[in-house]
């Protein structure tokens, strides 16, 4: 059987920062993005669970790094959003450094999903995240979220624009449209995660 069952994903633990994550083994895929981009919603949609990852109308809600397990050794990580205006500058810088460190040092990190509101894609920190991932040879899936907010013509032109922009990173960067509300792009996300987690299949088959 190919493909993982994401519906059985369950919460494992929360970490206050990068230094308190569980042991660096297995395969981890992280969900990153600006505050309010729709990270937690995407995780809930993927796993078909209403409240696996907390969502909120108040940006900056996810403060902790939340880890979820899909199967033995296969983890999804909900990272706190960056760029939230109300957070003091000092805290922002501290968090940005921690994110950089996580992307550059975490050995088990095998894929990065960067979520961007389709109406406001590729902000400075989004680009920074992609750069860090590419530098560490981590493949990236960019999801343009809340696609339901745009008509199909505008959706396509945003997708083309971001695809074009993503070429500049000279790395493994795929861009897709996504909507938790309308369940758009969920298959693309699932396929990507399956491919990132596939080395684990090899291990269990042997
Ligand atoms: N229309 C629409 N709204 C969405 C979609 N996904 C998320 N939202 C809304 O956007 C808001 C933020 O969603 P979250 O999933 O909490 O965003 P987040 O990136 O986890 O935010 P932080 O944890 O604060 O960084 C919520 O009000 C969601 O209901 C979508 O596909 N379509
Ligand atoms: Mg969240």
Coordinates of C-alpha atoms and ligand atoms in Angstrom, one line a residue:
X1 CA 0.0 0.0 0.0
X2 CA 1.3 3.4 -0.8
X3 CA 0.3 6.6 0.9
X4 CA 0.1 7.3 4.6
X5 CA -3.1 7.6 6.6
X6 CA -3.0 11.2 7.9
X7 CA -6.3 10.8 9.7
X8 CA -4.8 8.9 12.5
X9 CA -2.3 11.7 13.3
X10 CA -2.2 12.5 17.0
X11 CA -0.6 15.1 19.2
X12 CA 2.7 14.1 20.8
X13 CA 4.1 17.1 22.6
X14 CA 4.7 20.8 22.7
X15 CA 8.1 22.4 22.9
X16 CA 8.7 25.9 24.1
X17 CA 11.6 26.3 21.8
X18 CA 14.0 24.5 19.4
X19 CA 16.2 23.3 22.2
X20 CA 13.4 21.3 23.8
X21 CA 12.3 19.2 20.9
X22 CA 12.2 15.4 21.1
X23 CA 15.2 13.3 19.9
X24 CA 16.4 14.2 16.4
X25 CA 15.4 11.0 14.6
X26 CA 12.8 9.7 12.2
X27 CA 11.4 12.1 9.7
X28 CA 10.0 15.5 10.5
X29 CA 8.0 17.8 8.2
X30 CA 7.4 21.4 9.4
X31 CA 4.6 23.8 8.6
X32 CA 5.8 27.4 8.7
X33 CA 4.3 30.7 7.7
X34 CA 3.3 34.1 8.8
X35 CA 1.0 34.4 11.6
X36 CA -2.6 33.8 10.5
X37 CA -1.5 32.2 7.2
X38 CA -3.6 29.1 7.9
X39 CA -1.0 26.6 9.2
X40 CA -3.1 25.1 11.9
X41 CA -6.1 25.0 9.6
X42 CA -4.1 23.1 6.9
X43 CA -3.0 20.5 9.5
X44 CA -6.6 20.0 10.6
X45 CA -7.8 19.7 7.0
X46 CA -5.0 17.2 6.1
X47 CA -5.8 15.1 9.2
X48 CA -9.5 15.5 8.9
X49 CA -9.7 16.6 12.5
X50 CA -11.4 19.7 13.8
X51 CA -9.1 20.6 16.7
X52 CA -5.9 18.7 16.2
X53 CA -4.0 22.0 15.8
X54 CA -5.6 25.0 17.4
X55 CA -6.9 27.7 15.0
X56 CA -7.7 31.2 15.9
X57 CA -9.0 34.5 14.5
X58 CA -6.4 36.2 16.7
X59 CA -3.0 36.1 15.0
X60 CA -0.1 34.7 16.9
X61 CA -2.2 32.1 18.6
X62 CA 0.2 29.2 18.2
X63 CA 3.0 30.1 20.6
X64 CA 4.5 26.6 21.2
X65 CA 6.1 24.3 18.7
X66 CA 3.5 21.5 18.4
X67 CA 4.5 18.0 17.3
X68 CA 2.1 15.5 15.9
X69 CA 2.8 11.9 15.0
X70 CA 1.4 10.3 11.8
X71 CA 3.1 7.0 12.4
X72 CA 6.2 5.7 14.2
X73 CA 9.0 8.1 13.3
X74 CA 6.9 10.3 11.1
X75 CA 6.1 13.7 12.6
X76 CA 4.4 16.9 11.5
X77 CA 5.4 20.1 13.2
X78 CA 3.2 23.2 13.6
X79 CA 5.6 26.1 14.0
X80 CA 4.5 29.4 15.6
X81 CA 3.7 32.0 13.0
X82 CA 6.2 34.8 12.3
X83 CA 5.7 38.4 11.5
X84 CA 3.0 39.1 14.0
X85 CA 2.9 42.9 14.4
X86 CA 1.9 42.9 18.1
X87 CA 4.9 40.9 19.2
X88 CA 7.8 43.0 20.6
X89 CA 10.7 43.4 18.2
X90 CA 13.1 41.6 20.5
X91 CA 10.9 38.5 20.7
X92 CA 10.5 38.5 16.9
X93 CA 14.2 38.5 16.3
X94 CA 14.7 35.8 18.9
X95 CA 12.1 33.6 17.2
X96 CA 13.6 34.3 13.7
X97 CA 17.0 33.1 15.0
X98 CA 15.4 30.0 16.5
X99 CA 13.6 29.2 13.2
X100 CA 16.9 29.6 11.3
X101 CA 18.6 27.3 13.7
X102 CA 15.9 24.7 13.5
X103 CA 16.0 24.7 9.6
X104 CA 19.8 24.5 9.6
X105 CA 20.5 22.1 12.4
X106 CA 17.6 19.7 12.7
X107 CA 18.8 16.5 10.9
X108 CA 15.4 14.8 10.8
X109 CA 13.8 17.7 9.0
X110 CA 13.1 16.4 5.5
X111 CA 10.5 18.8 4.2
X112 CA 9.2 22.3 4.8
X113 CA 5.7 23.4 4.0
X114 CA 5.6 27.2 3.8
X115 CA 2.1 28.6 3.9
X116 CA 1.3 32.0 2.5
X117 CA -2.0 33.8 2.2
X118 CA -2.6 33.8 -1.6
X119 CA -3.4 37.5 -1.4
X120 CA -0.1 38.4 0.3
X121 CA 2.6 35.9 -0.8
X122 CA 6.4 35.9 -0.6
X123 CA 7.0 38.5 2.2
X124 CA 10.6 38.9 3.4
X125 CA 10.4 36.3 6.1
X126 CA 8.7 33.8 3.7
X127 CA 11.6 34.2 1.4
X128 CA 14.1 33.9 4.3
X129 CA 12.5 30.5 5.3
X130 CA 12.8 29.2 1.8
X131 CA 16.4 30.3 1.5
X132 CA 17.3 28.6 4.8
X133 CA 15.6 25.4 3.6
X134 CA 17.3 25.4 0.2
X135 CA 20.7 26.1 1.8
X136 CA 20.1 23.0 4.0
X137 CA 18.9 21.0 0.9
X138 CA 15.4 20.6 2.4
X139 CA 12.7 20.5 -0.3
X140 CA 9.9 23.1 0.0
X141 CA 6.2 23.0 -0.7
X142 CA 4.7 26.5 -0.9
X143 CA 0.9 26.5 -0.3
X144 CA -1.0 29.6 -1.3
X145 CA -3.7 29.4 1.3
X146 CA -7.2 30.8 1.5
X147 CA -7.5 30.4 -2.3
X148 CA -11.3 30.5 -1.8
X149 CA -10.9 34.2 -1.3
X150 CA -10.0 34.8 -4.9
X151 CA -11.8 34.1 -8.2
X152 CA -10.2 31.5 -10.4
X153 CA -8.5 33.9 -12.8
X154 CA -6.8 35.8 -9.9
X155 CA -5.9 32.5 -8.3
X156 CA -4.1 31.4 -11.4
X157 CA -2.2 34.6 -11.9
X158 CA -1.0 34.6 -8.3
X159 CA 0.0 30.9 -8.7
X160 CA 2.0 31.7 -11.9
X161 CA 3.6 34.8 -10.3
X162 CA 4.8 32.9 -7.2
X163 CA 6.0 29.9 -9.3
X164 CA 8.0 32.4 -11.3
X165 CA 9.4 34.0 -8.2
X166 CA 10.3 30.6 -6.7
X167 CA 12.7 29.8 -9.5
X168 CA 15.1 32.4 -8.0
X169 CA 15.8 30.1 -5.0
X170 CA 17.4 27.5 -7.3
X171 CA 16.2 24.7 -5.1
X172 CA 13.5 22.1 -4.8
X173 CA 10.5 24.4 -4.4
X174 CA 7.0 23.4 -5.5
X175 CA 4.1 25.9 -5.4
X176 CA 0.4 24.9 -5.2
X177 CA -2.9 26.5 -4.4
X178 CA -4.6 25.6 -1.2
X179 CA -7.8 26.1 0.7
X180 CA -8.8 24.5 4.0
X181 CA -12.3 25.9 3.6
X182 CA -12.9 24.4 0.1
X183 CA -10.5 21.5 0.4
X184 CA -8.4 22.6 -2.5
X185 CA -4.8 21.3 -2.9
X186 CA -5.2 18.7 -0.1
X187 CA -4.2 15.9 -2.5
X188 CA -1.1 17.8 -3.6
X189 CA -0.1 18.2 0.1
X190 CA -0.7 14.6 0.8
X191 CA 1.3 13.4 -2.2
X192 CA 4.3 15.6 -1.2
X193 CA 4.2 14.4 2.4
X194 CA 4.0 10.8 1.2
X195 CA 7.1 11.3 -0.8
X196 CA 9.0 13.0 2.1
X197 CA 8.0 10.2 4.5
X198 CA 8.7 7.4 2.0
X199 CA 12.2 6.5 3.3
X200 CA 10.4 5.2 6.4
X201 CA 8.4 2.8 4.2
X202 CA 11.7 1.3 3.0
X203 CA 12.8 0.8 6.5
X204 CA 9.7 -1.1 7.7
X205 CA 9.6 -3.2 4.5
X206 CA 13.1 -4.5 5.0
Ligands
LIG1 N1 -11.4 31.6 4.0 C1 -10.5 30.9 4.5 N2 -10.1 31.1 5.8 C2 -9.1 30.3 6.3 C3 -8.6 29.2 5.6 N3 -7.6 28.7 6.3 C4 -7.6 29.4 7.5 N4 -8.5 30.4 7.5 C5 -8.8 31.3 8.6 O1 -7.6 32.1 8.9 C6 -7.5 32.3 10.3 C7 -6.1 31.8 10.7 O2 -6.0 30.4 10.6 P1 -5.0 29.5 11.4 O3 -5.0 28.1 10.8 O4 -5.3 29.6 12.9 O5 -3.6 30.2 11.0 P2 -2.1 29.9 11.6 O6 -1.2 30.1 10.5 O7 -2.1 28.6 12.3 O8 -2.0 31.2 12.6 P3 -1.0 31.3 13.9 O9 -1.0 30.0 14.7 O10 -1.5 32.4 14.6 O11 0.4 31.5 13.3 C8 -8.6 31.6 10.9 O12 -9.7 32.5 11.2 C9 -9.1 30.6 9.9 O13 -10.4 30.2 10.0 C10 -9.1 29.0 4.2 O14 -8.7 28.1 3.5 N5 -10.0 29.8 3.8
LIG2 MG1 -1.5 28.1 14.3

